[in-house]
Amino acid sequence: MQPLMQTIFYWSDLFGTAVFAFSGVLMAGRLRMDGFGVIVLAAVTAIGGGTIRDLIIGADKVFWTVDSWYLWVILGTALIGQFMAKLPRRLPWYILPLADAFGLAIFTIIGAEKALEYGYSGMVAVVMGVITGVAGGMIRDVLAREIPMVLQREIYATASVLGGIIYTGSLALGMATLLATVLGMSGTLILRTAAIRWHLSLPIFALHR
Amino acid sequence: MQPLMQTIFYWSDLFGTAVFAFSGVLMAGRLRMDGFGVIVLAAVTAIGGGTIRDLIIGADKVFWTVDSWYLWVILGTALIGQFMAKLPRRLPWYILPLADAFGLAIFTIIGAEKALEYGYSGMVAVVMGVITGVAGGMIRDVLAREIPMVLQREIYATASVLGGIIYTGSLALGMATLLATVLGMSGTLILRTAAIRWHLSLPIFALHR
Amino acid sequence: MQPLMQTIFYWSDLFGTAVFAFSGVLMAGRLRMDGFGVIVLAAVTAIGGGTIRDLIIGADKVFWTVDSWYLWVILGTALIGQFMAKLPRRLPWYILPLADAFGLAIFTIIGAEKALEYGYSGMVAVVMGVITGVAGGMIRDVLAREIPMVLQREIYATASVLGGIIYTGSLALGMATLLATVLGMSGTLILRTAAIRWHLSLPIFALHR
């Protein structure tokens, strides 16, 4: 990618980190945690998925240990987020889910791209995209003693799977990285936005015993 | 081992993967999860233990990232298992626990064997056998917001420990790998089957404060 | 450090391992676990944090796989601890929290020191100190289906953060390792002891929606 695109990509990544961290802050507030709990839930939500991905693909270094901006964004979000969360509501309700969908889209591409960079197959790249996008939120939910939302709720992880398949498929067809990124992110964003707008869900699998 | 034995071993591993994945499918059904949740619970149950083992022993690659059959078996089990689980019961009740005991036995040997291959001590090999055999089920239970069954229930992990000790002990005594494998698997299978048949349990440690 | 100090440090580490393992034993007893459950809870509490740290910093080997004393201390604590926990109370109530504070202090320094040794920044070193000190207890609580105590309770992790900052800051100022260790451990111990004595807490962040 060109330098300008890389800069946009990097800032999008940090934006996604802040959005995910804020969802951890909200959960911590619902559970009446102290300041340390707020930071931990913000951190595991924002960088938990990428950490698991880096461990599994055997990255030379886990990403946030060599670029301290991730930790600073999390700390800043944990501090500022506590005040923002207490403000009387002014943002329309759909702003946060949309920002979260954007974070999901960018995290998915980053995860899939990194797996390909390390030489893994397209199938593993899709899995790594999903892990990067949803594992952090799953750890947040487990720490909060809830069944992870993504296992039950409306289409969320599925949007990440779709984005990952489009991205790796586009690259396999010989498209430029930039185009594949735009297509992949669009896939996640459109499906996730549609799911939010029309409350789409996958069928539930229920056993009665 | 001879090529024939290796083939049998590999197919047994994939069979164990399917059985463990199916126990994740059943749990997902009890919790009314969607299709993605079914796949995640099937995957963490089937490959969660081996993944943790590979991270801790520092394997060059996590096993399922370089052999995509594991992911295909999990996907297939998640799809087919949802239909099978809805069929009117026809199998005798003990089929599934016995298949699970076989999966536990083979996973234990694979975990212990891989640790030895990477140069770890017999004690660490036994621990890695147990992690391979039971950690996936523990993650499944945590995601389902249950206290892991293996920490409370009848003899399960203990059967894995026994198999691991017999296997590494036999190798230390100079036995051939094939014989040690048969003895170790038999140890796990016999103890686990006896525990199922006669409802054997370890003593419970209970504090009343 | 001089050989004598290293010996003291190593024994302190094993002492902290036993104390943390014993807190896992107590939790297992409250949940009526069997013998295997006792060992697992003892183990994850005692070596869970250090294991995550070693995976993230990319240590050559996870510490307890190359020094079997850690596993023996855990096994011994799991066995002896079950009897000790049943004895009529004789120890004053504050002994266990104080021993735990000592374990927290030493684990924090060990985690920070190892991160620095592997070339990470001071900020990452502080994070690794906290992970070493508190992540094991968090896994114990998750396995016991509780919201991790350290996210809600009186100042605990904060004492670990303070110790880590003092330690890495002192080293950055050019102090000798021994002095930085003593100062860092003192910071954790004093803050944690004060928190126990006067029931100090961080402010709670609570959202009412």
XYZ file of C-alpha atoms in Angstrom:
627
model
C 0.000 0.000 0.000
C 1.015 3.585 -0.411
C 2.202 5.586 2.615
C -1.021 7.622 2.732
C -3.128 4.462 2.787
C -0.916 2.936 5.444
C -1.409 5.999 7.614
C -5.185 5.854 7.179
C -5.055 2.138 7.979
C -3.003 2.678 11.142
C -5.289 5.433 12.422
C -8.309 3.250 11.684
C -6.690 0.511 13.742
C -6.198 2.859 16.703
C -9.784 4.107 16.294
C -11.028 0.509 16.409
C -8.879 -0.052 19.509
C -10.539 2.907 21.227
C -14.058 1.769 20.257
C -13.459 -1.771 21.500
C -11.849 -0.425 24.677
C -14.916 1.757 25.276
C -17.197 -1.285 25.096
C -15.039 -2.750 27.863
C -15.446 0.454 29.878
C -19.239 0.236 29.567
C -19.235 -3.377 30.737
C -17.011 -2.454 33.702
C -19.459 0.301 34.633
C -22.406 -2.064 34.576
C -20.528 -4.385 36.941
C -19.421 -1.617 39.320
C -15.720 -2.242 38.874
C -12.937 -0.067 40.224
C -10.432 1.876 38.116
C -8.187 -1.114 37.596
C -11.105 -3.262 36.499
C -12.065 -0.602 33.956
C -8.561 -0.652 32.473
C -8.415 -4.455 32.369
C -11.771 -4.816 30.655
C -10.862 -2.052 28.193
C -7.536 -3.754 27.462
C -8.742 -7.330 27.018
C -11.559 -6.184 24.739
C -9.273 -4.038 22.601
C -6.120 -6.154 22.332
C -7.181 -9.619 23.561
C -8.071 -10.902 20.108
C -4.916 -9.594 18.447
C -2.815 -11.048 21.255
C -4.255 -14.552 20.804
C -3.765 -14.213 17.040
C -0.120 -13.191 17.433
C 0.539 -16.098 19.813
C -1.046 -18.658 17.468
C 0.612 -17.440 14.267
C 3.919 -17.157 16.122
C 4.463 -13.449 15.460
C 7.959 -12.242 16.332
C 6.445 -9.890 18.906
C 2.900 -9.376 20.121
C 1.874 -6.149 18.394
C 1.189 -3.955 21.435
C 4.530 -4.799 23.077
C 6.442 -2.983 20.348
C 4.085 -0.068 19.614
C 3.037 1.564 22.864
C 0.314 3.644 21.190
C -2.121 0.783 21.700
C -1.646 0.851 25.467
C -1.883 4.645 25.562
C -5.118 4.593 23.563
C -6.535 2.033 26.001
C -5.453 4.043 29.056
C -6.866 7.226 27.550
C -10.152 5.534 26.668
C -10.422 4.040 30.157
C -9.996 7.492 31.720
C -12.006 9.630 29.307
C -14.580 6.915 28.706
C -15.641 6.907 32.361
C -16.632 10.551 32.065
C -18.189 10.200 28.624
C -20.283 7.258 29.785
C -21.770 9.417 32.550
C -22.765 12.309 30.291
C -26.452 12.681 29.619
C -27.056 10.869 26.355
C -26.718 13.017 23.320
C -25.403 10.714 20.633
C -28.017 8.855 18.596
C -28.207 5.212 19.692
C -26.762 3.838 16.467
C -23.423 5.655 16.649
C -21.746 3.171 18.967
C -22.840 0.011 17.103
C -21.700 1.574 13.839
C -18.318 2.522 15.275
C -18.058 -1.007 16.642
C -18.892 -2.435 13.197
C -16.082 -0.343 11.742
C -13.701 -1.669 14.395
C -14.803 -5.223 13.615
C -14.182 -4.651 9.902
C -10.683 -3.254 10.326
C -9.631 -5.810 12.953
C -10.785 -8.613 10.659
C -8.641 -7.386 7.755
C -5.628 -6.801 9.997
C -5.873 -10.313 11.409
C -6.299 -11.983 8.021
C -3.528 -9.898 6.473
C -1.060 -10.738 9.236
C -1.760 -14.468 8.919
C -1.139 -14.327 5.155
C 2.033 -12.325 5.741
C 3.290 -15.151 7.987
C 2.596 -17.668 5.235
C -0.617 -19.307 6.462
C -3.399 -20.555 4.197
C -6.490 -18.540 3.293
C -8.609 -20.686 5.611
C -6.341 -19.958 8.575
C -6.322 -16.266 7.559
C -10.118 -16.138 7.802
C -9.980 -17.797 11.232
C -7.341 -15.301 12.381
C -9.486 -12.420 11.138
C -12.393 -13.676 13.232
C -10.188 -14.254 16.289
C -8.795 -10.720 15.991
C -12.300 -9.314 15.647
C -14.272 -11.214 18.268
C -11.999 -12.992 20.785
C -11.373 -9.831 22.819
C -15.091 -9.285 23.306
C -15.483 -12.934 24.283
C -12.841 -12.623 27.022
C -14.539 -9.423 28.245
C -17.836 -11.290 28.525
C -16.264 -14.265 30.313
C -14.590 -11.957 32.850
C -17.989 -10.320 33.352
C -19.472 -13.801 33.904
C -21.718 -13.611 30.860
C -22.096 -16.071 28.010
C -20.258 -14.337 25.162
C -22.720 -12.225 23.218
C -21.250 -13.197 19.848
C -22.228 -16.826 20.409
C -25.899 -16.016 20.723
C -26.676 -12.620 19.317
C -27.547 -11.186 15.967
C -25.091 -11.559 13.108
C -21.747 -10.269 14.374
C -18.988 -12.824 13.989
C -20.594 -13.900 10.724
C -19.927 -10.405 9.365
C -16.286 -10.882 10.298
C -16.179 -14.254 8.543
C -17.691 -12.705 5.409
C -15.167 -9.862 5.390
C -12.293 -12.281 5.829
C -13.476 -14.516 3.001
C -13.935 -11.562 0.642
C -10.507 -10.186 1.531
C -8.541 -13.412 1.141
C -10.611 -14.432 -1.889
C -9.946 -11.103 -3.606
C -6.226 -11.417 -2.999
C -6.295 -14.980 -4.320
C -7.953 -13.642 -7.484
C -5.004 -11.287 -7.916
C -6.556 -8.006 -6.824
C -4.454 -5.247 -5.286
C -4.254 -5.174 -1.479
C -6.046 -1.836 -1.315
C -9.014 -3.035 -3.357
C -9.235 -6.291 -1.404
C -9.167 -4.306 1.829
C -11.961 -1.998 0.695
C -14.075 -4.938 -0.508
C -13.464 -6.979 2.634
C -14.218 -4.128 5.011
C -17.333 -3.252 2.996
C -18.556 -6.826 3.298
C -18.265 -6.783 7.081
C -19.684 -3.276 7.415
C -22.696 -3.823 5.137
C -23.708 -7.152 6.646
C -23.203 -5.916 10.206
C -25.059 -2.644 9.553
C -27.926 -4.531 7.955
C -28.035 -6.868 10.951
C -28.242 -3.889 13.304
C -30.867 -2.105 11.197
C -33.179 -5.065 10.616
C -32.256 -7.181 13.657
C -31.048 -10.059 11.505
C -30.031 -13.241 13.294
C -28.740 -16.647 12.390
C -31.147 -19.462 13.199
C -30.846 -20.645 16.782
C -29.818 -24.251 17.423
C -31.699 -25.440 20.501
C -31.798 -28.856 22.149
C -34.554 -29.680 24.580
C -32.916 -32.116 26.900
C 6.037 -46.289 14.158
C 5.309 -48.045 10.934
C 3.336 -46.226 8.224
C 0.219 -48.328 8.869
C 0.299 -47.490 12.570
C 0.821 -43.811 11.815
C -2.227 -43.842 9.560
C -4.319 -45.516 12.254
C -3.004 -42.989 14.768
C -3.835 -40.016 12.535
C -7.369 -41.236 11.850
C -7.870 -41.854 15.552
C -6.803 -38.268 16.188
C -9.358 -36.955 13.676
C -12.002 -39.249 15.198
C -11.234 -37.827 18.655
C -11.452 -34.322 17.178
C -14.941 -35.079 15.852
C -16.116 -36.578 19.155
C -14.847 -33.630 21.181
C -16.346 -31.195 18.643
C -19.689 -32.979 18.981
C -19.667 -32.450 22.753
C -19.264 -28.725 21.981
C -22.228 -28.929 19.593
C -24.400 -30.489 22.308
C -23.440 -27.759 24.786
C -24.224 -25.073 22.196
C -27.628 -26.636 21.660
C -28.438 -26.604 25.353
C -27.577 -22.892 25.455
C -29.592 -22.000 22.345
C -26.628 -20.642 20.395
C -26.621 -19.624 16.750
C -24.613 -21.305 13.995
C -21.452 -19.369 14.774
C -21.701 -20.253 18.443
C -22.013 -23.932 17.515
C -18.825 -23.750 15.456
C -16.905 -21.876 18.164
C -17.886 -24.311 20.910
C -17.083 -27.260 18.649
C -13.691 -25.731 17.805
C -12.553 -24.752 21.296
C -13.534 -28.159 22.664
C -11.748 -30.047 19.896
C -8.565 -28.013 19.388
C -8.394 -25.725 22.441
C -6.294 -28.117 24.506
C -3.845 -28.871 21.705
C -3.506 -25.163 20.960
C -2.550 -24.314 24.549
C -0.120 -27.249 24.546
C 1.535 -26.069 21.320
C 1.869 -22.510 22.665
C 3.444 -23.661 25.931
C 5.897 -26.143 24.438
C 6.782 -23.605 21.740
C 5.816 -25.777 18.772
C 7.000 -24.406 15.436
C 3.371 -24.101 14.313
C 0.098 -24.730 16.117
C -0.999 -28.086 14.701
C -4.295 -27.047 13.081
C -2.749 -24.100 11.237
C -0.687 -26.417 9.044
C -3.112 -29.331 8.592
C -6.508 -28.002 7.593
C -8.217 -31.382 8.126
C -8.793 -30.489 11.766
C -10.796 -27.382 10.820
C -12.756 -29.299 8.178
C -13.620 -32.056 10.658
C -14.829 -29.403 13.119
C -16.905 -27.612 10.477
C -18.381 -30.909 9.301
C -19.190 -31.991 12.850
C -20.797 -28.615 13.593
C -23.047 -28.956 10.552
C -23.895 -32.664 10.663
C -23.935 -32.737 14.459
C -26.839 -30.279 14.616
C -28.980 -32.699 12.637
C -27.750 -35.785 14.439
C -28.452 -34.207 17.814
C -32.089 -33.685 16.805
C -32.692 -37.251 15.682
C -34.848 -39.349 17.938
C -32.426 -41.219 20.169
C -31.339 -44.533 18.798
C -27.827 -45.025 20.063
C -27.428 -46.675 23.451
C -26.530 -44.065 26.093
C -23.008 -45.354 26.632
C -21.782 -44.865 23.042
C -20.954 -41.194 23.410
C -19.093 -41.470 26.748
C -17.096 -44.380 25.329
C -16.200 -42.443 22.176
C -15.227 -39.524 24.399
C -13.028 -41.803 26.514
C -11.293 -42.942 23.324
C -10.737 -39.298 22.330
C -9.348 -38.555 25.785
C -6.965 -41.518 25.516
C -5.599 -40.565 22.100
C -5.318 -36.831 22.903
C -3.385 -37.662 26.059
C -0.807 -39.737 24.181
C -0.468 -37.152 21.407
C 0.133 -34.372 23.941
C 2.676 -36.348 25.949
C 4.438 -37.574 22.820
C 4.775 -34.060 21.372
C 6.219 -32.706 24.630
C 8.832 -35.480 24.677
C 9.601 -34.827 21.021
C 10.387 -31.200 21.919
C 12.755 -32.347 24.644
C 10.685 -31.782 27.778
C 10.823 -33.965 30.873
C 8.448 -36.856 31.588
C 6.648 -34.765 34.218
C 5.989 -31.964 31.733
C 4.914 -34.586 29.172
C 2.243 -35.899 31.559
C 1.030 -32.337 32.164
C 0.876 -31.685 28.410
C -1.088 -34.904 27.909
C -3.660 -33.737 30.439
C -3.805 -30.229 28.946
C -4.356 -31.717 25.481
C -7.072 -33.994 26.819
C -9.053 -31.734 29.120
C -8.285 -28.023 28.540
C -10.568 -27.778 25.498
C -13.523 -29.061 27.494
C -12.690 -26.631 30.278
C -12.768 -23.646 27.897
C -16.081 -24.933 26.497
C -17.538 -25.019 29.998
C -16.211 -21.550 30.879
C -17.733 -20.077 27.695
C -20.998 -21.777 28.663
C -20.691 -20.179 32.109
C -20.377 -23.468 33.920
C -17.773 -24.609 36.404
C -15.643 -27.017 34.354
C -17.060 -30.505 34.716
C -13.626 -32.125 34.963
C -12.909 -30.247 38.200
C -15.862 -31.772 39.979
C -17.076 -34.844 38.217
C -16.266 -38.500 38.262
C -12.778 -39.622 37.317
C -11.976 -38.037 33.963
C -8.762 -36.030 34.072
C -7.348 -38.638 36.425
C -7.711 -41.195 33.637
C -5.700 -38.866 31.414
C -2.995 -38.514 34.083
C -2.806 -42.305 34.419
C -2.467 -42.804 30.657
C 0.255 -40.149 30.470
C 2.226 -41.696 33.320
C 1.995 -45.190 31.829
C 3.058 -43.897 28.398
C 6.057 -41.861 29.530
C 7.012 -44.486 32.100
C 6.939 -47.243 29.485
C 9.145 -45.222 27.156
C 11.544 -44.506 30.013
C 11.758 -48.252 30.617
C 12.844 -48.670 27.002
C 9.648 -50.035 25.471
C 8.821 -49.431 21.808
C 6.607 -46.421 21.048
C 3.817 -48.630 19.751
C 3.687 -50.741 22.909
C 3.874 -47.662 25.150
C 1.026 -46.106 23.165
C -1.165 -49.200 23.495
C -0.452 -49.462 27.221
C -1.029 -45.748 27.866
C -4.272 -45.620 25.902
C -5.473 -48.782 27.612
C -4.800 -47.227 31.010
C -6.924 -44.173 30.210
C -9.658 -46.222 28.537
C -9.980 -48.853 31.266
C -10.011 -46.375 34.161
C -12.412 -44.033 32.382
C -14.732 -46.868 31.310
C -14.750 -48.256 34.841
C -15.563 -44.780 36.176
C -18.499 -44.512 33.757
C -19.725 -48.042 34.506
C -19.513 -47.873 38.309
C -19.779 -44.089 38.791
C -16.363 -43.901 40.439
C -15.307 -40.536 41.795
C -12.354 -39.040 43.561
C -13.107 -37.900 47.109
C -14.529 -34.391 47.239
C -12.592 -31.713 49.115
C -15.135 -29.421 50.753
C -14.644 -26.477 53.093
C -17.568 -25.229 55.119
C -16.836 -21.548 55.435
C 22.736 -9.810 41.921
C 25.047 -11.720 44.156
C 24.560 -15.486 44.542
C 23.146 -15.114 48.050
C 20.546 -12.599 46.866
C 19.655 -14.827 43.937
C 19.085 -17.718 46.319
C 16.861 -15.588 48.548
C 14.994 -14.382 45.468
C 14.445 -17.909 44.165
C 13.153 -19.186 47.512
C 10.871 -16.169 47.757
C 9.514 -17.058 44.319
C 8.773 -20.631 45.419
C 7.200 -19.293 48.634
C 4.940 -17.013 46.553
C 4.085 -19.999 44.357
C 2.985 -21.980 47.416
C 0.920 -19.076 48.801
C -0.851 -18.505 45.487
C -1.403 -22.245 45.087
C -2.957 -22.369 48.551
C -5.469 -19.663 47.573
C -6.452 -21.957 44.706
C -6.834 -24.849 47.166
C -9.165 -22.764 49.353
C -11.308 -21.827 46.348
C -11.483 -25.485 45.272
C -12.652 -26.418 48.754
C -15.429 -23.833 48.711
C -16.628 -25.296 45.401
C -16.449 -28.928 46.556
C -13.984 -30.003 43.886
C -12.245 -33.346 43.686
C -8.518 -33.903 43.996
C -7.831 -33.089 40.381
C -9.805 -29.854 40.643
C -7.746 -28.869 43.681
C -4.507 -29.372 41.746
C -5.772 -27.474 38.690
C -6.948 -24.484 40.701
C -3.698 -24.477 42.677
C -1.698 -24.627 39.442
C -3.527 -21.954 37.449
C -3.412 -19.560 40.394
C 0.274 -20.106 41.003
C 1.713 -20.316 37.482
C -1.088 -19.007 35.226
C 0.129 -15.417 35.279
C 3.751 -16.300 34.629
C 2.715 -18.618 31.812
C 0.769 -15.873 30.012
C 3.712 -13.510 30.549
C 6.188 -15.994 29.082
C 3.949 -16.585 26.052
C 3.516 -12.859 25.363
C 7.160 -11.879 25.781
C 8.191 -14.905 23.726
C 10.372 -16.518 26.400
C 12.520 -19.366 25.101
C 10.719 -21.748 27.462
C 7.795 -21.266 29.821
C 9.485 -21.123 33.226
C 7.858 -24.129 34.892
C 8.626 -26.465 31.975
C 12.352 -26.232 32.644
C 12.396 -26.054 36.458
C 10.178 -28.771 37.883
C 10.313 -27.321 41.410
C 7.326 -25.142 40.579
C 5.171 -28.174 39.766
C 6.388 -30.016 42.867
C 5.596 -27.033 45.099
C 2.098 -26.893 43.589
C 1.531 -30.638 44.035
C 2.805 -30.455 47.607
C 0.634 -27.456 48.411
C -2.419 -29.145 46.885
C -1.879 -32.202 49.083
C -0.778 -30.589 52.337
C -3.083 -27.601 51.860
C -6.179 -29.799 51.955
C -5.255 -30.934 55.444
C -4.128 -27.518 56.635
C -7.364 -25.938 55.425
C -9.346 -28.364 57.592
C -7.417 -27.690 60.775
C -9.237 -25.709 63.417
C -8.159 -22.119 62.858
C -5.122 -21.096 64.808
C -3.357 -18.589 62.613
C -4.391 -14.960 63.036
C -6.628 -13.866 60.143
C -4.064 -11.482 58.661
C -1.319 -14.048 58.050
C -2.703 -15.282 54.734
C -3.361 -11.831 53.218
C 0.136 -10.733 54.247
C 1.735 -13.816 52.712
C -0.324 -13.185 49.601
C 0.872 -9.558 49.490
C 4.445 -10.843 49.646
C 3.734 -13.215 46.760
C 2.196 -10.366 44.776
C 5.275 -8.196 45.416
C 7.776 -10.830 44.319
C 5.754 -11.969 41.282
C 5.482 -8.348 40.135
C 9.240 -7.815 40.235
C 9.943 -11.146 38.530
C 7.527 -10.324 35.711
C 8.866 -6.813 35.161
C 12.465 -7.996 35.363
C 11.927 -10.749 32.795
C 10.286 -8.323 30.342
C 13.222 -5.921 30.640
C 15.641 -8.812 30.196
C 13.932 -9.628 26.887
C 14.347 -6.033 25.748
C 10.847 -4.651 26.236
C 10.062 -1.079 27.298
C 9.402 -0.003 30.884
C 5.696 0.348 30.140
C 5.481 -3.236 28.886
C 7.546 -4.331 31.909
C 4.974 -2.837 34.273
C 2.172 -4.602 32.386
C 4.055 -7.904 32.565
C 4.578 -7.413 36.296
C 0.828 -7.002 36.764
C 0.019 -9.969 34.523
C 2.460 -12.148 36.488
C 0.940 -10.978 39.762
C -2.790 -11.054 39.075
C -3.656 -13.069 35.934
C -3.402 -16.424 37.712
C -5.931 -15.345 40.328
C -8.200 -14.060 37.574
C -8.185 -17.444 35.792
C -8.872 -19.149 39.151
C -11.908 -16.901 39.658
C -13.182 -17.453 36.097
C -12.905 -21.244 36.511
C -14.846 -20.851 39.766
C -17.457 -18.863 37.863
C -16.836 -15.673 39.805
C -16.124 -12.185 38.547
C -12.396 -11.795 39.214
C -11.921 -10.297 42.662
C -9.091 -8.014 41.533
C -11.449 -6.155 39.196
C -13.732 -5.110 41.997
C -12.056 -5.397 45.332
C -9.860 -3.258 47.481
C -6.510 -2.118 46.118
C -4.701 -5.217 44.927
C -3.621 -4.933 41.322
C -2.915 -1.257 41.942
C -0.272 -2.296 44.471
C 1.282 -4.437 41.756
C 1.253 -1.513 39.312
C 2.926 0.706 41.910
C 5.653 -1.854 42.598
C 6.303 -2.304 38.895
C 6.573 1.442 38.284
C 8.942 1.919 41.225
C 11.104 -1.003 40.093
C 11.411 -0.015 36.436
C 11.693 3.673 37.344
C 14.495 2.977 39.806
C 16.396 0.976 37.210
C 15.893 3.759 34.672
C 17.409 6.158 37.203
C 20.494 3.965 37.307
C 19.974 2.237 40.652
C 21.368 -1.220 41.312
C 19.017 -4.153 40.679
C 19.027 -5.126 44.347
C 17.985 -1.657 45.506
C 15.326 -1.365 42.791
C 13.981 -4.767 43.840
C 13.789 -3.802 47.498
C 12.113 -0.481 46.676
C 9.647 -2.046 44.229
C 8.662 -4.859 46.572
C 8.318 -2.399 49.433
C 5.967 -0.264 47.347
C 3.680 -3.197 46.645
C 3.864 -4.532 50.191
C 3.216 -1.210 51.938
C 0.296 -0.192 49.701
C -1.255 -3.660 49.845
C -0.807 -3.951 53.613
C -2.310 -0.516 54.112
C -5.244 -1.506 51.892
C -5.813 -4.629 53.998
C -5.448 -2.761 57.295
C -7.691 0.208 56.471
C -9.887 -1.410 53.804
C -8.763 1.073 51.170
C -10.454 0.881 47.793
C -10.283 2.630 44.471
C -13.433 4.552 43.607
C -16.068 2.372 41.953
C -17.185 3.218 38.429
C -20.885 2.409 38.183
C -23.337 2.942 35.337
C -27.052 2.788 36.014
C -28.472 1.525 32.787
